[in-house]
């Protein structure tokens, strides 16, 4: 059987050794072990143990400082790197998603250090701002080059282009959805003489939209009817030369021609001045 001294000493060595707390526990165990115990007698006299005095300035803690204390905040090693791409550790041709993932990873890793976190955020914002400026400059250059091409084109090309005006995306989408609905209606509700009713509705819609823009019902009707005639003629010429496998046999000639006319009517009421 292990003595009281051995039990206490072994218990003190289970944790971290070399601390003041362990030293005091070992000293207390040695004092207790120095008193003999009479196991044969019925009276057990407890030895008087003199309390230990801790040196001034020493505090006996329950845990070691490195175990219970907080670790110091990590410092970003590329804190002062000027190139934002190198600071985030990505290549200059990295995608936006890759740059964002690198920023999020570094921000999470160095979130305890304020200067590191600010440096990472600043590099990300600088890359995003340069990317925005580059896209904006490319759009401006594209518009400038397109305008230059138009000015250098023949007079008849400039005359046609001057008749075209691009509205906002909402108007384009709404009118495209309307004529698409007319096309679906024509396909799923075929008539023996062709989709005459749907064609009339599409012409009326085209005239309405043009009149809303030009404020001239006569001109709107002329432009709408002209678009319908041009589209119908174009479809009548195009459909017969297409391979039969591209179109269902039940369609005939009138239905695909009407679908092509819807495209011309949509373009006329949306883009024509």
Short mmCIF file of C-alpha atoms in Angstrom, two decimals:
data_model
loop_
_atom_site.label_atom_id
_atom_site.label_comp_id
_atom_site.label_asym_id
_atom_site.label_seq_id
_atom_site.Cartn_x
_atom_site.Cartn_y
_atom_site.Cartn_z
CA UNK A 1 0.00 0.00 0.00
CA UNK A 2 1.34 3.43 -0.97
CA UNK A 3 2.07 5.80 1.87
CA UNK A 4 0.27 9.08 2.30
CA UNK A 5 3.41 10.86 1.18
CA UNK A 6 3.59 8.91 -2.11
CA UNK A 7 -0.12 9.40 -2.87
CA UNK A 8 0.02 13.14 -2.35
CA UNK A 9 3.29 13.56 -4.24
CA UNK A 10 2.03 11.53 -7.21
CA UNK A 11 -1.21 13.52 -7.21
CA UNK A 12 0.74 16.77 -7.31
CA UNK A 13 2.79 15.61 -10.27
CA UNK A 14 -0.28 14.84 -12.44
CA UNK A 15 -0.70 18.49 -13.47
CA UNK A 16 1.97 20.99 -14.37
CA UNK A 17 5.13 20.72 -12.27
CA UNK A 18 7.42 23.43 -11.10
CA UNK A 19 4.70 25.86 -9.95
CA UNK A 20 4.47 27.44 -6.51
CA UNK A 21 1.22 25.57 -5.79
CA UNK A 22 2.83 22.17 -6.41
CA UNK A 23 5.79 23.07 -4.18
CA UNK A 24 3.54 24.01 -1.30
CA UNK A 25 1.45 20.86 -1.65
CA UNK A 26 4.59 18.71 -1.59
CA UNK A 27 5.88 20.49 1.49
CA UNK A 28 2.54 19.96 3.24
CA UNK A 29 2.58 16.28 2.34
CA UNK A 30 6.06 15.85 3.78
CA UNK A 31 4.99 17.41 7.04
CA UNK A 32 1.98 15.10 7.30
CA UNK A 33 4.08 12.02 6.48
CA UNK A 34 6.61 12.87 9.21
CA UNK A 35 4.06 12.16 11.96
CA UNK A 36 3.63 8.43 12.82
CA UNK A 37 0.13 7.00 12.98
CA UNK A 38 -0.74 4.21 15.43
CA UNK A 39 -3.18 1.98 13.54
CA UNK A 40 -3.44 -0.52 16.43
CA UNK A 41 -4.78 1.95 19.00
CA UNK A 42 -8.36 3.09 19.16
CA UNK A 43 -7.33 6.72 19.74
CA UNK A 44 -5.93 8.49 16.74
CA UNK A 45 -4.25 11.71 17.59
CA UNK A 46 -4.18 14.19 14.70
CA UNK A 47 -0.83 15.87 14.46
CA UNK A 48 -0.68 19.62 14.71
CA UNK A 49 0.26 21.05 11.34
CA UNK A 50 1.81 24.46 11.28
CA UNK A 51 0.29 26.59 8.45
CA UNK A 52 2.59 27.45 5.61
CA UNK A 53 3.28 31.08 4.88
CA UNK A 54 3.43 32.16 1.26
CA UNK A 55 6.21 34.52 0.31
CA UNK A 56 5.12 38.08 -0.16
CA UNK A 57 4.09 38.91 -3.74
CA UNK A 58 3.33 35.29 -4.67
CA UNK A 59 -0.23 34.22 -5.44
CA UNK A 60 -1.13 30.55 -5.68
CA UNK A 61 -3.34 30.13 -8.73
CA UNK A 62 -5.55 27.21 -9.73
CA UNK A 63 -4.09 27.04 -13.24
CA UNK A 64 -0.92 28.03 -14.97
CA UNK A 65 -0.92 31.44 -16.71
CA UNK A 66 -0.28 29.95 -20.13
CA UNK A 67 -3.20 27.57 -19.66
CA UNK A 68 -5.86 29.96 -18.41
CA UNK A 69 -4.65 33.26 -19.89
CA UNK A 70 -5.65 34.65 -23.33
CA UNK A 71 -3.26 34.36 -26.22
CA UNK A 72 -1.91 37.54 -27.78
CA UNK A 73 -3.57 38.69 -31.03
CA UNK A 74 -1.85 37.54 -34.21
CA UNK A 75 -0.40 40.22 -36.47
CA UNK A 76 -0.94 40.00 -40.22
CA UNK A 77 2.53 39.40 -41.72
CA UNK A 78 1.75 41.33 -44.93
CA UNK A 79 0.41 44.31 -43.03
CA UNK A 80 2.43 46.93 -44.94
CA UNK A 81 2.56 45.35 -48.40
CA UNK A 82 1.55 48.04 -50.90
CA UNK A 83 0.23 45.78 -53.67
CA UNK A 84 -3.36 44.88 -52.61
CA UNK A 85 -3.27 41.59 -54.55
CA UNK A 86 -0.04 40.49 -52.84
CA UNK A 87 -1.41 41.64 -49.48
CA UNK A 88 -4.40 39.32 -49.86
CA UNK A 89 -2.25 36.55 -51.36
CA UNK A 90 -4.08 36.31 -54.70
CA UNK A 91 -2.98 36.78 -58.30
CA UNK A 92 -3.79 39.90 -60.28
CA UNK A 93 -6.12 37.93 -62.58
CA UNK A 94 -8.10 36.33 -59.73
CA UNK A 95 -11.87 36.38 -59.96
CA UNK A 96 -14.08 38.47 -57.70
CA UNK A 97 -15.19 35.36 -55.84
CA UNK A 98 -11.60 34.28 -55.15
CA UNK A 99 -10.69 37.75 -53.88
CA UNK A 100 -13.73 37.81 -51.60
CA UNK A 101 -12.93 34.36 -50.20
CA UNK A 102 -9.33 35.39 -49.50
CA UNK A 103 -10.50 38.53 -47.70
CA UNK A 104 -13.02 36.61 -45.57
CA UNK A 105 -10.45 33.97 -44.62
CA UNK A 106 -7.81 36.52 -43.59
CA UNK A 107 -10.31 38.69 -41.73
CA UNK A 108 -11.44 35.68 -39.71
CA UNK A 109 -7.87 34.59 -38.98
CA UNK A 110 -6.65 38.02 -37.81
CA UNK A 111 -9.91 39.40 -36.39
CA UNK A 112 -8.34 40.01 -32.96
CA UNK A 113 -5.81 42.50 -34.35
CA UNK A 114 -7.44 45.76 -35.41
CA UNK A 115 -4.66 47.04 -37.68
CA UNK A 116 -4.44 43.71 -39.48
CA UNK A 117 -8.18 43.63 -40.04
CA UNK A 118 -8.19 47.21 -41.36
CA UNK A 119 -5.28 46.45 -43.70
CA UNK A 120 -7.09 43.43 -45.16
CA UNK A 121 -10.31 45.41 -45.65
CA UNK A 122 -8.43 48.28 -47.27
CA UNK A 123 -6.74 45.95 -49.77
CA UNK A 124 -10.08 44.38 -50.71
CA UNK A 125 -11.78 47.77 -51.17
CA UNK A 126 -8.90 49.03 -53.31
CA UNK A 127 -9.14 46.00 -55.63
CA UNK A 128 -12.90 46.38 -55.95
CA UNK A 129 -12.61 50.10 -56.70
CA UNK A 130 -9.97 49.51 -59.39
CA UNK A 131 -12.15 46.80 -60.93
CA UNK A 132 -15.15 49.17 -61.01
CA UNK A 133 -13.11 51.92 -62.63
CA UNK A 134 -11.77 49.50 -65.22
CA UNK A 135 -15.27 48.30 -66.16
CA UNK A 136 -16.55 51.86 -66.33
CA UNK A 137 -13.65 52.91 -68.55
CA UNK A 138 -14.22 49.95 -70.87
CA UNK A 139 -17.89 50.89 -71.24
CA UNK A 140 -16.97 54.46 -72.03
CA UNK A 141 -14.42 53.31 -74.59
CA UNK A 142 -16.98 50.97 -76.15
CA UNK A 143 -19.52 53.75 -76.49
CA UNK A 144 -16.88 56.08 -77.91
CA UNK A 145 -15.73 53.50 -80.45
CA UNK A 146 -19.31 52.71 -81.43
CA UNK A 147 -20.11 56.38 -81.88
CA UNK A 148 -17.00 56.82 -83.99
CA UNK A 149 -17.98 53.85 -86.17
CA UNK A 150 -21.44 55.34 -86.70
CA UNK A 151 -19.99 58.69 -87.71
CA UNK A 152 -17.67 57.00 -90.22
CA UNK A 153 -20.44 54.80 -91.72
CA UNK A 154 -22.22 55.62 -95.04
CA UNK A 155 -25.12 58.11 -95.00
CA UNK A 156 -27.81 55.48 -95.48
CA UNK A 157 -26.52 53.53 -92.48
CA UNK A 158 -26.55 56.67 -90.35
CA UNK A 159 -30.11 57.40 -91.52
CA UNK A 160 -31.29 53.96 -90.39
CA UNK A 161 -29.49 54.19 -87.08
CA UNK A 162 -30.96 57.62 -86.43
CA UNK A 163 -34.40 56.02 -86.61
CA UNK A 164 -33.56 53.67 -83.72
CA UNK A 165 -33.80 54.61 -80.05
CA UNK A 166 -33.00 52.22 -77.20
CA UNK A 167 -35.44 52.54 -74.24
CA UNK A 168 -34.85 51.31 -70.73
CA UNK A 169 -34.74 47.60 -69.94
CA UNK A 170 -38.15 47.59 -68.27
CA UNK A 171 -39.94 48.72 -71.41
CA UNK A 172 -38.00 46.25 -73.56
CA UNK A 173 -38.84 43.36 -71.22
CA UNK A 174 -42.52 44.19 -70.85
CA UNK A 175 -43.17 44.49 -74.57
CA UNK A 176 -41.13 41.38 -75.32
CA UNK A 177 -43.24 39.47 -72.78
CA UNK A 178 -46.45 40.69 -74.44
CA UNK A 179 -45.48 39.56 -77.94
CA UNK A 180 -44.11 36.31 -76.55
CA UNK A 181 -47.49 35.68 -74.97
CA UNK A 182 -49.16 36.34 -78.32
CA UNK A 183 -46.80 33.84 -79.94
CA UNK A 184 -47.62 31.17 -77.35
CA UNK A 185 -51.30 31.88 -77.81
CA UNK A 186 -50.96 31.43 -81.57
CA UNK A 187 -49.11 28.13 -81.21
CA UNK A 188 -51.47 26.51 -78.71
CA UNK A 189 -54.69 27.83 -80.28
CA UNK A 190 -54.23 27.27 -84.01
CA UNK A 191 -57.02 28.20 -86.43
CA UNK A 192 -57.73 26.86 -89.89
CA UNK A 193 -57.02 30.18 -91.58
CA UNK A 194 -54.00 30.98 -89.40
CA UNK A 195 -53.72 33.14 -86.26
CA UNK A 196 -55.55 36.10 -87.80
CA UNK A 197 -57.03 37.29 -84.50
CA UNK A 198 -53.68 37.16 -82.71
CA UNK A 199 -52.03 39.07 -85.57
CA UNK A 200 -54.70 41.78 -85.31
CA UNK A 201 -54.14 42.04 -81.56
CA UNK A 202 -50.37 42.34 -82.08
CA UNK A 203 -50.86 45.11 -84.65
CA UNK A 204 -53.19 47.00 -82.31
CA UNK A 205 -50.65 46.70 -79.47
CA UNK A 206 -47.86 47.95 -81.72
CA UNK A 207 -49.89 50.97 -82.85
CA UNK A 208 -50.80 51.76 -79.25
CA UNK A 209 -47.17 51.73 -78.08
CA UNK A 210 -45.94 53.82 -81.02
CA UNK A 211 -48.73 56.36 -80.54
CA UNK A 212 -47.88 56.58 -76.84
CA UNK A 213 -44.36 57.64 -77.81
CA UNK A 214 -45.00 59.79 -80.90
CA UNK A 215 -48.41 61.21 -79.93
CA UNK A 216 -49.52 60.74 -83.55
CA UNK A 217 -52.10 58.03 -84.26
CA UNK A 218 -51.75 58.26 -88.06
CA UNK A 219 -47.99 57.87 -88.01
CA UNK A 220 -48.25 55.12 -85.45
CA UNK A 221 -50.68 53.17 -87.64
CA UNK A 222 -48.46 53.57 -90.71
CA UNK A 223 -45.36 52.39 -88.83
CA UNK A 224 -47.20 49.46 -87.27
CA UNK A 225 -48.80 48.31 -90.52
CA UNK A 226 -45.49 48.69 -92.37
CA UNK A 227 -43.76 46.52 -89.77
CA UNK A 228 -46.45 43.86 -90.10
CA UNK A 229 -46.17 43.81 -93.90
CA UNK A 230 -42.37 43.65 -93.85
CA UNK A 231 -42.42 40.87 -91.28
CA UNK A 232 -45.03 38.87 -93.17
CA UNK A 233 -43.14 39.16 -96.47
CA UNK A 234 -39.87 38.23 -94.80
CA UNK A 235 -41.49 35.21 -93.15
CA UNK A 236 -43.16 34.12 -96.41
CA UNK A 237 -39.77 34.11 -98.12
CA UNK A 238 -37.81 32.55 -95.27
CA UNK A 239 -40.08 29.72 -94.13
CA UNK A 240 -40.21 27.79 -97.45
CA UNK A 241 -36.42 27.62 -97.70
CA UNK A 242 -35.96 26.26 -94.18
CA UNK A 243 -35.44 22.49 -93.74
CA UNK A 244 -38.76 20.75 -92.97
CA UNK A 245 -37.23 19.13 -89.89
CA UNK A 246 -37.00 22.50 -88.11
CA UNK A 247 -40.75 23.09 -88.00
CA UNK A 248 -43.63 20.84 -86.94
CA UNK A 249 -45.71 19.54 -89.83
CA UNK A 250 -48.96 20.79 -88.32
CA UNK A 251 -47.84 24.40 -88.37
CA UNK A 252 -48.19 25.07 -92.07
CA UNK A 253 -46.98 28.38 -93.50
CA UNK A 254 -49.19 30.94 -91.75
CA UNK A 255 -48.19 30.20 -88.14
CA UNK A 256 -44.38 30.56 -88.44
CA UNK A 257 -44.90 33.61 -90.68
CA UNK A 258 -47.06 35.18 -87.97
CA UNK A 259 -44.39 34.45 -85.36
CA UNK A 260 -41.79 36.26 -87.44
CA UNK A 261 -44.22 39.18 -87.86
CA UNK A 262 -44.51 39.43 -84.05
CA UNK A 263 -40.75 39.97 -83.88
CA UNK A 264 -40.91 42.81 -86.41
CA UNK A 265 -43.84 44.41 -84.60
CA UNK A 266 -42.06 44.19 -81.26
CA UNK A 267 -38.92 45.76 -82.68
CA UNK A 268 -40.93 48.54 -84.35
CA UNK A 269 -42.93 49.57 -81.29
CA UNK A 270 -39.93 49.29 -78.95
CA UNK A 271 -36.95 50.75 -80.83
CA UNK A 272 -38.25 52.81 -83.73
CA UNK A 273 -38.47 56.57 -83.22
#
